[in-house]
Amino acid sequence: SILIFEPRGIMLRSVIKSRAVIQSARRSFQRAYATNRGVVYVGPGEVAVRDVPFPKLELVCPEQSRKCDHGVILRCVATNICGSDQHMVRGRTSLKGGTGLVLGHEITGEVIELGRDVENLELGDLVSVPFNVSCGRCENCKKGKTDICLNVNPKRAGAAYGYVDLGGWVGGQAEAVMVPYADWNCLKFPDREQAMEKMESLTCLSDILPTGFHGAVSAGVGPGSFVYVAGAGPVGLACAASCHLLGAACVIVGDLNERRLEQARSFGCETLNVSSEVPMQEQLRALIGRTEVDAAVDCVGFEARGCGHAHHQEHPAQVLNDCMMVTRAGGSIGIPGLYVTEDPGAADEAARFGTLSMKFGEGWAKSLGFMTGQTPVMKYHRGLMHAILKEKIDIAKAVNVQVISLDDAPAAYADFDKGAAKKFVISPHGDLLKK
């Protein structure tokens, strides 16, 4: 310590330099000996676990180059496979093969290195990281719209880890990852031991639980609501569980995958199978005695399929049109499902550029509200963390978490693509596999 005498009075200020010394030594050690492996996009339908560079407190990529002294490096404890990752892996985005992109935007980890400008985190802290990267300084961030931060992506508003066109930030399906603006982005768990005990649920805070919750909130779900949730994948199931948390009277989940519908029924949801020849409205009448609901949430996105006999064919606007059809006049539709500006594998030429055949007139005539876009995770993640820790919601059970090793990730991607009713959580260092 160095003692500095203030010019006025007898005040002493202790300036501790030990952390900087420790950090310098730690960085030198890591650069010399540390290795890193991650899940890399190879090409359509193919991912692989490969050696990737150990992260530094900087970003250097085709999109941008910057120092990140405000960042931290995390040892990844849990990192999840998301349906949004599958869109890329299927070749349904502008991502080209051979780029070496490390996938993964759902990250929970332990702080192992601190940038010099980080003030509120310490080595060993266990944190959840929102999937959207944000600076905390721009106009949108100050309004709570962290999903459309203006300072983290030169191409457009908003960024995410390990995702095409979203800033070039390296993904977290790896042994280690760098997180910028760490004081702002990282949600520190209050008790490490308790957090590790509930990690299979807490890992969902980085994306699917806030995303599902946001879909429900933006659709106006509250006590007594009748809600239709389109899609029984992990986000749809997280949305259904969120509707219960918000007090919905009845949650109806629609999908064409019977295994996923069974998972929805396992925690109290009603279900309807959109591949049935029985029209959706008639299925609703049989379930709730009426053909419309108070709120609907699209948890499917642009790879939607038709209903009934057309369920084998892609109809990108199908879920949007279904939601408008079954939502009562004056109701609202939350749309956390992903829609893209470019889809090389689209069913028709218009859809390749994000132009969909929506029955918007019906939505207008019924005065429906719509909410689109990425989820501002930071708006919800702290409150949802406490809901998990106080056992108000068991999200791991709702989405059927299955923990896997990093080496198992390629097989899990293939299983998920076939419609597995599971949420795959990667434990890169085996922390969760030891439980």
Short mmCIF file of C-alpha atoms in Angstrom, two decimals, residues 14-367:
data_model
loop_
_atom_site.label_atom_id
_atom_site.label_comp_id
_atom_site.label_asym_id
_atom_site.label_seq_id
_atom_site.Cartn_x
_atom_site.Cartn_y
_atom_site.Cartn_z
CA SER A 14 -4.77 4.06 1.05
CA VAL A 15 -4.28 3.18 -2.58
CA ILE A 16 -4.03 -0.57 -2.96
CA LYS A 17 -1.95 -1.71 -5.89
CA SER A 18 -1.90 -5.40 -5.00
CA ARG A 19 -4.82 -6.26 -7.28
CA ALA A 20 -3.07 -4.78 -10.30
CA VAL A 21 0.08 -6.75 -9.51
CA ILE A 22 -1.87 -9.98 -9.07
CA GLN A 23 -3.76 -9.33 -12.29
CA SER A 24 -0.60 -8.72 -14.26
CA ALA A 25 0.95 -11.96 -13.02
CA ARG A 26 -2.26 -13.86 -13.65
CA ARG A 27 -2.51 -12.58 -17.22
CA SER A 28 1.07 -13.56 -17.95
CA PHE A 29 0.42 -17.05 -16.62
CA GLN A 30 -2.83 -17.43 -18.58
CA ARG A 31 -1.33 -16.26 -21.83
CA ALA A 32 1.54 -18.72 -21.43
CA TYR A 33 -0.36 -21.81 -20.32
CA ALA A 34 -4.13 -21.42 -20.75
CA THR A 35 -6.01 -23.24 -23.45
CA ASN A 36 -9.58 -22.90 -24.58
CA ARG A 37 -12.02 -25.07 -26.52
CA GLY A 38 -15.34 -24.07 -27.97
CA VAL A 39 -18.27 -25.14 -30.13
CA VAL A 40 -17.58 -23.77 -33.62
CA TYR A 41 -19.93 -23.42 -36.59
CA VAL A 42 -18.41 -25.39 -39.49
CA GLY A 43 -21.19 -25.18 -42.07
CA PRO A 44 -24.90 -25.91 -42.51
CA GLY A 45 -25.83 -28.80 -40.24
CA GLU A 46 -22.37 -29.11 -38.72
CA VAL A 47 -20.72 -27.90 -35.53
CA ALA A 48 -17.50 -29.14 -33.94
CA VAL A 49 -15.58 -28.73 -30.69
CA ARG A 50 -12.22 -27.18 -31.52
CA ASP A 51 -9.31 -25.35 -29.94
CA VAL A 52 -10.01 -21.62 -29.98
CA PRO A 53 -7.97 -18.67 -28.71
CA PHE A 54 -8.04 -17.97 -24.99
CA PRO A 55 -9.98 -14.73 -24.55
CA LYS A 56 -8.31 -11.38 -24.03
CA LEU A 57 -9.74 -8.14 -22.72
CA GLU A 58 -10.25 -6.91 -26.24
CA LEU A 59 -12.32 -7.62 -29.32
CA VAL A 60 -10.68 -7.98 -32.72
CA CYS A 61 -12.96 -9.18 -35.52
CA PRO A 62 -14.09 -8.07 -38.99
CA GLU A 63 -16.96 -6.09 -37.48
CA GLN A 64 -14.94 -4.04 -35.00
CA SER A 65 -11.78 -3.72 -32.93
CA ARG A 66 -11.67 -2.32 -29.41
CA LYS A 67 -10.01 -2.61 -26.04
CA CYS A 68 -12.23 -3.88 -23.23
CA ASP A 69 -10.58 -2.78 -20.00
CA HIS A 70 -14.12 -2.62 -18.61
CA GLY A 71 -14.50 -6.37 -19.20
CA VAL A 72 -13.87 -9.62 -17.37
CA ILE A 73 -12.89 -13.11 -18.45
CA LEU A 74 -15.11 -15.90 -17.21
CA ARG A 75 -14.46 -19.57 -16.66
CA CYS A 76 -17.72 -20.89 -18.10
CA VAL A 77 -19.69 -22.94 -15.57
CA ALA A 78 -22.80 -23.40 -17.71
CA THR A 79 -23.57 -22.42 -21.30
CA ASN A 80 -26.69 -23.49 -23.12
CA ILE A 81 -27.76 -24.52 -26.62
CA CYS A 82 -30.55 -22.26 -27.86
CA GLY A 83 -33.06 -22.53 -30.68
CA SER A 84 -31.59 -19.31 -32.05
CA ASP A 85 -28.28 -21.13 -32.46
CA GLN A 86 -30.13 -23.78 -34.46
CA HIS A 87 -31.30 -21.20 -37.01
CA MET A 88 -27.66 -20.50 -37.83
CA VAL A 89 -26.59 -24.12 -37.78
CA ARG A 90 -29.39 -25.04 -40.18
CA GLY A 91 -28.05 -22.47 -42.62
CA ARG A 92 -31.05 -20.19 -42.21
CA THR A 93 -29.12 -16.96 -41.63
CA SER A 94 -26.47 -15.00 -43.52
CA LEU A 95 -23.68 -16.79 -41.63
CA LYS A 96 -21.18 -18.40 -43.99
CA GLY A 97 -19.38 -21.66 -43.28
CA GLY A 98 -15.71 -21.62 -42.37
CA THR A 99 -15.84 -18.37 -40.40
CA GLY A 100 -14.81 -20.13 -37.18
CA LEU A 101 -17.61 -18.48 -35.22
CA VAL A 102 -17.75 -19.74 -31.63
CA LEU A 103 -21.42 -20.24 -30.86
CA GLY A 104 -23.32 -19.57 -27.66
CA HIS A 105 -25.03 -16.59 -26.05
CA GLU A 106 -26.37 -18.16 -22.84
CA ILE A 107 -23.48 -17.80 -20.39
CA THR A 108 -22.96 -18.30 -16.66
CA GLY A 109 -19.46 -18.27 -15.26
CA GLU A 110 -16.82 -17.49 -12.66
CA VAL A 111 -14.71 -14.34 -12.88
CA ILE A 112 -11.06 -15.30 -13.41
CA GLU A 113 -9.68 -12.03 -14.75
CA LEU A 114 -10.69 -8.40 -14.21
CA GLY A 115 -10.12 -5.45 -16.51
CA ARG A 116 -8.49 -2.46 -14.88
CA ASP A 117 -11.72 -0.42 -15.07
CA VAL A 118 -13.92 -3.01 -13.34
CA GLU A 119 -14.97 -1.77 -9.90
CA ASN A 120 -17.80 -3.92 -8.54
CA LEU A 121 -16.74 -7.49 -9.27
CA GLU A 122 -14.05 -9.64 -7.72
CA LEU A 123 -12.14 -12.74 -8.73
CA GLY A 124 -14.23 -15.83 -7.97
CA ASP A 125 -17.61 -14.11 -8.33
CA LEU A 126 -20.24 -16.29 -10.00
CA VAL A 127 -22.32 -14.33 -12.52
CA SER A 128 -25.07 -14.62 -15.09
CA VAL A 129 -24.55 -12.80 -18.39
CA PRO A 130 -27.45 -11.43 -20.48
CA PHE A 131 -27.31 -12.73 -24.04
CA ASN A 132 -27.51 -9.21 -25.44
CA VAL A 133 -24.34 -7.17 -25.13
CA SER A 134 -24.94 -3.61 -23.97
CA CYS A 135 -22.84 -0.65 -22.84
CA GLY A 136 -25.02 0.93 -20.14
CA ARG A 137 -24.11 4.38 -21.44
CA CYS A 138 -26.10 5.07 -24.61
CA GLU A 139 -29.56 6.60 -24.85
CA ASN A 140 -31.28 3.24 -25.29
CA CYS A 141 -29.46 1.55 -22.40
CA LYS A 142 -30.37 4.43 -20.10
CA LYS A 143 -34.01 3.86 -21.04
CA GLY A 144 -33.70 0.15 -20.20
CA LYS A 145 -33.68 -0.92 -23.85
CA THR A 146 -30.51 -2.99 -23.57
CA ASP A 147 -31.64 -5.16 -26.48
CA ILE A 148 -30.94 -2.28 -28.87
CA CYS A 149 -27.76 -0.77 -27.43
CA LEU A 150 -26.25 1.77 -29.80
CA ASN A 151 -22.56 1.28 -28.99
CA VAL A 152 -21.81 -2.42 -29.39
CA ASN A 153 -22.49 -3.21 -33.04
CA PRO A 154 -21.36 -1.00 -35.94
CA LYS A 155 -23.94 -2.54 -38.30
CA ARG A 156 -27.13 -1.85 -36.35
CA ALA A 157 -28.59 -1.44 -32.88
CA GLY A 158 -28.19 -4.46 -30.61
CA ALA A 159 -25.58 -7.18 -30.18
CA ALA A 160 -25.20 -10.69 -28.83
CA TYR A 161 -22.46 -13.22 -28.16
CA GLY A 162 -21.70 -15.78 -30.85
CA TYR A 163 -24.31 -14.62 -33.36
CA VAL A 164 -24.13 -13.54 -36.97
CA ASP A 165 -24.38 -9.80 -37.69
CA LEU A 166 -24.59 -8.97 -33.99
CA GLY A 167 -21.26 -7.30 -33.39
CA GLY A 168 -18.70 -10.09 -33.66
CA TRP A 169 -18.65 -10.82 -29.91
CA VAL A 170 -17.15 -14.26 -29.32
CA GLY A 171 -19.63 -16.89 -28.15
CA GLY A 172 -19.70 -18.60 -24.80
CA GLN A 173 -20.09 -22.29 -25.65
CA ALA A 174 -16.50 -22.61 -24.57
CA GLU A 175 -14.28 -23.09 -21.56
CA ALA A 176 -13.70 -19.34 -21.20
CA VAL A 177 -15.23 -16.16 -22.59
CA MET A 178 -14.77 -12.39 -22.36
CA VAL A 179 -17.67 -10.21 -21.19
CA PRO A 180 -17.42 -6.44 -21.84
CA TYR A 181 -18.86 -3.66 -19.66
CA ALA A 182 -18.78 -6.20 -16.86
CA ASP A 183 -20.01 -3.99 -14.01
CA TRP A 184 -23.09 -3.30 -16.10
CA ASN A 185 -23.71 -6.66 -17.76
CA CYS A 186 -22.91 -9.23 -15.07
CA LEU A 187 -25.53 -10.28 -12.54
CA LYS A 188 -23.68 -11.51 -9.46
CA PHE A 189 -25.26 -14.35 -7.50
CA PRO A 190 -25.47 -13.45 -3.80
CA ASP A 191 -24.34 -16.85 -2.48
CA ARG A 192 -22.02 -19.08 -4.48
CA GLU A 193 -22.94 -22.37 -2.79
CA GLN A 194 -26.67 -21.74 -3.16
CA ALA A 195 -26.16 -20.70 -6.78
CA MET A 196 -24.31 -23.91 -7.63
CA GLU A 197 -27.13 -25.95 -6.06
CA LYS A 198 -29.67 -24.22 -8.34
CA MET A 199 -27.43 -23.73 -11.37
CA GLU A 200 -29.60 -25.84 -13.69
CA SER A 201 -32.30 -23.18 -13.24
CA LEU A 202 -30.08 -20.11 -12.83
CA THR A 203 -28.37 -20.81 -16.15
CA CYS A 204 -31.72 -20.04 -17.81
CA LEU A 205 -31.45 -16.40 -16.65
CA SER A 206 -29.11 -15.54 -19.52
CA ASP A 207 -31.86 -15.92 -22.11
CA ILE A 208 -34.84 -18.27 -22.15
CA LEU A 209 -36.48 -17.40 -18.84
CA PRO A 210 -36.33 -13.61 -19.31
CA THR A 211 -37.28 -14.10 -22.96
CA GLY A 212 -40.31 -16.21 -22.11
CA PHE A 213 -41.24 -13.83 -19.30
CA HIS A 214 -40.88 -10.81 -21.59
CA GLY A 215 -43.15 -12.47 -24.14
CA ALA A 216 -45.80 -12.97 -21.47
CA VAL A 217 -45.46 -9.46 -20.02
CA SER A 218 -45.57 -7.79 -23.43
CA ALA A 219 -48.73 -9.77 -24.24
CA GLY A 220 -50.36 -8.38 -21.10
CA VAL A 221 -50.55 -11.65 -19.16
CA GLY A 222 -51.73 -11.21 -15.59
CA PRO A 223 -53.96 -12.79 -12.93
CA GLY A 224 -56.85 -14.65 -14.53
CA SER A 225 -55.55 -14.45 -18.11
CA PHE A 226 -56.25 -17.11 -20.71
CA VAL A 227 -53.06 -17.37 -22.79
CA TYR A 228 -52.03 -19.14 -25.98
CA VAL A 229 -48.30 -19.88 -26.25
CA ALA A 230 -47.19 -20.92 -29.73
CA GLY A 231 -44.25 -23.32 -29.56
CA ALA A 232 -43.24 -25.89 -26.95
CA GLY A 233 -39.50 -25.54 -27.34
CA PRO A 234 -37.48 -24.22 -24.39
CA VAL A 235 -38.55 -20.59 -24.87
CA GLY A 236 -42.20 -21.58 -25.23
CA LEU A 237 -42.03 -23.72 -22.09
CA ALA A 238 -40.26 -20.91 -20.23
CA CYS A 239 -43.00 -18.56 -21.38
CA ALA A 240 -45.70 -20.96 -20.17
CA ALA A 241 -44.00 -21.24 -16.77
CA SER A 242 -43.75 -17.44 -16.68
CA CYS A 243 -47.48 -17.14 -17.39
CA HIS A 244 -48.14 -19.31 -14.34
CA LEU A 245 -45.81 -17.09 -12.29
CA LEU A 246 -47.78 -14.04 -13.46
CA GLY A 247 -51.06 -15.61 -12.34
CA ALA A 248 -52.61 -16.78 -15.63
CA ALA A 249 -55.78 -18.83 -15.16
CA CYS A 250 -55.12 -21.10 -18.14
CA VAL A 251 -52.08 -21.55 -20.37
CA ILE A 252 -52.56 -23.38 -23.68
CA VAL A 253 -49.39 -24.44 -25.49
CA GLY A 254 -49.51 -25.27 -29.19
CA ASP A 255 -46.99 -27.35 -31.15
CA LEU A 256 -46.85 -30.26 -33.59
CA ASN A 257 -44.27 -32.19 -31.54
CA GLU A 258 -46.11 -34.50 -29.18
CA ARG A 259 -43.05 -35.06 -26.95
CA ARG A 260 -42.78 -31.33 -26.34
CA LEU A 261 -46.52 -31.04 -25.71
CA GLU A 262 -46.20 -33.79 -23.12
CA GLN A 263 -43.49 -31.75 -21.41
CA ALA A 264 -45.85 -28.75 -21.33
CA ARG A 265 -48.58 -30.85 -19.73
CA SER A 266 -46.12 -32.04 -17.07
CA PHE A 267 -46.33 -28.68 -15.26
CA GLY A 268 -50.00 -27.88 -15.70
CA CYS A 269 -50.46 -26.53 -19.22
CA GLU A 270 -53.28 -27.37 -21.60
CA THR A 271 -52.09 -28.28 -25.09
CA LEU A 272 -53.25 -28.35 -28.67
CA ASN A 273 -51.58 -30.07 -31.60
CA VAL A 274 -51.40 -27.75 -34.60
CA SER A 275 -50.83 -30.70 -36.96
CA SER A 276 -54.37 -31.93 -36.20
CA GLU A 277 -57.05 -31.62 -38.86
CA VAL A 278 -59.27 -30.08 -36.17
CA PRO A 279 -59.03 -26.28 -36.56
CA MET A 280 -57.26 -24.40 -33.79
CA GLN A 281 -60.34 -22.47 -32.76
CA GLU A 282 -62.33 -25.67 -32.35
CA GLN A 283 -59.53 -27.17 -30.25
CA LEU A 284 -59.62 -24.04 -28.10
CA ARG A 285 -63.40 -24.30 -27.72
CA ALA A 286 -63.00 -27.88 -26.48
CA LEU A 287 -60.39 -26.77 -23.95
CA ILE A 288 -61.75 -23.49 -22.58
CA GLY A 289 -65.27 -23.14 -23.97
CA ARG A 290 -64.43 -20.30 -26.32
CA THR A 291 -62.41 -19.68 -29.48
CA GLU A 292 -60.29 -16.73 -28.36
CA VAL A 293 -57.79 -15.98 -25.61
CA ASP A 294 -56.79 -12.78 -23.83
CA ALA A 295 -53.16 -12.91 -24.91
CA ALA A 296 -50.91 -14.85 -27.27
CA VAL A 297 -47.14 -15.30 -27.45
CA ASP A 298 -45.17 -16.35 -30.56
CA CYS A 299 -42.27 -18.49 -29.35
CA VAL A 300 -41.64 -20.07 -32.77
CA GLY A 301 -40.40 -17.39 -35.16
CA PHE A 302 -39.69 -17.47 -38.86
CA GLU A 303 -39.24 -21.25 -39.29
CA ALA A 304 -42.94 -21.80 -38.60
CA ARG A 305 -44.90 -24.56 -40.29
CA GLY A 306 -48.48 -24.74 -41.45
CA CYS A 307 -51.42 -26.22 -39.58
CA GLY A 308 -53.40 -29.40 -40.27
CA HIS A 309 -52.57 -31.07 -43.56
CA ALA A 310 -50.01 -28.31 -44.31
CA HIS A 311 -47.90 -28.95 -41.20
CA HIS A 312 -45.06 -30.46 -43.25
CA GLN A 313 -44.61 -27.21 -45.18
CA GLU A 314 -43.00 -23.99 -44.04
CA HIS A 315 -45.24 -20.95 -43.72
CA PRO A 316 -43.13 -18.20 -42.09
CA ALA A 317 -46.11 -16.05 -41.06
CA GLN A 318 -48.25 -18.96 -39.84
CA VAL A 319 -47.80 -18.38 -36.11
CA LEU A 320 -48.27 -14.63 -36.42
CA ASN A 321 -51.51 -15.19 -38.31
CA ASP A 322 -52.65 -17.85 -35.83
CA CYS A 323 -52.00 -15.52 -32.91
CA MET A 324 -54.02 -12.74 -34.53
CA MET A 325 -56.84 -15.19 -35.21
CA VAL A 326 -57.14 -16.54 -31.66
CA THR A 327 -56.52 -13.32 -29.68
CA ARG A 328 -59.61 -11.40 -28.65
CA ALA A 329 -60.23 -7.84 -29.81
CA GLY A 330 -58.13 -5.46 -27.75
CA GLY A 331 -55.69 -8.16 -26.70
CA SER A 332 -51.94 -8.24 -27.26
CA ILE A 333 -49.36 -10.52 -28.86
CA GLY A 334 -45.81 -10.90 -27.57
CA ILE A 335 -43.32 -11.93 -30.24
CA PRO A 336 -40.04 -13.14 -28.72
CA GLY A 337 -39.72 -15.69 -31.55
CA LEU A 338 -36.87 -14.77 -33.90
CA TYR A 339 -37.51 -13.16 -37.29
CA VAL A 340 -34.58 -12.38 -39.58
CA THR A 341 -33.80 -9.89 -42.32
CA GLU A 342 -32.14 -12.54 -44.48
CA ASP A 343 -33.06 -16.24 -44.77
CA PRO A 344 -31.21 -18.16 -47.51
CA GLY A 345 -33.36 -21.25 -46.95
CA ALA A 346 -36.73 -19.51 -47.05
CA ALA A 347 -39.78 -21.15 -48.59
CA ASP A 348 -40.29 -18.29 -51.07
CA GLU A 349 -38.34 -15.39 -52.52
CA ALA A 350 -40.06 -12.70 -50.46
CA ALA A 351 -39.36 -14.51 -47.19
CA ARG A 352 -35.66 -14.65 -48.08
CA PHE A 353 -35.55 -10.96 -47.20
CA GLY A 354 -37.93 -10.97 -44.26
CA THR A 355 -41.09 -10.12 -46.19
CA LEU A 356 -43.93 -12.27 -44.84
CA SER A 357 -47.55 -12.79 -45.88
CA MET A 358 -49.19 -11.55 -42.70
CA LYS A 359 -52.92 -11.03 -42.37
CA PHE A 360 -52.20 -7.70 -40.78
CA GLY A 361 -55.68 -6.41 -41.56
CA GLU A 362 -57.14 -8.81 -39.01
CA GLY A 363 -54.75 -7.57 -36.36
CA TRP A 364 -55.58 -3.97 -37.18
CA ALA A 365 -59.33 -4.58 -37.18
CA LYS A 366 -59.13 -6.19 -33.72
CA SER A 367 -56.93 -3.38 -32.32
#
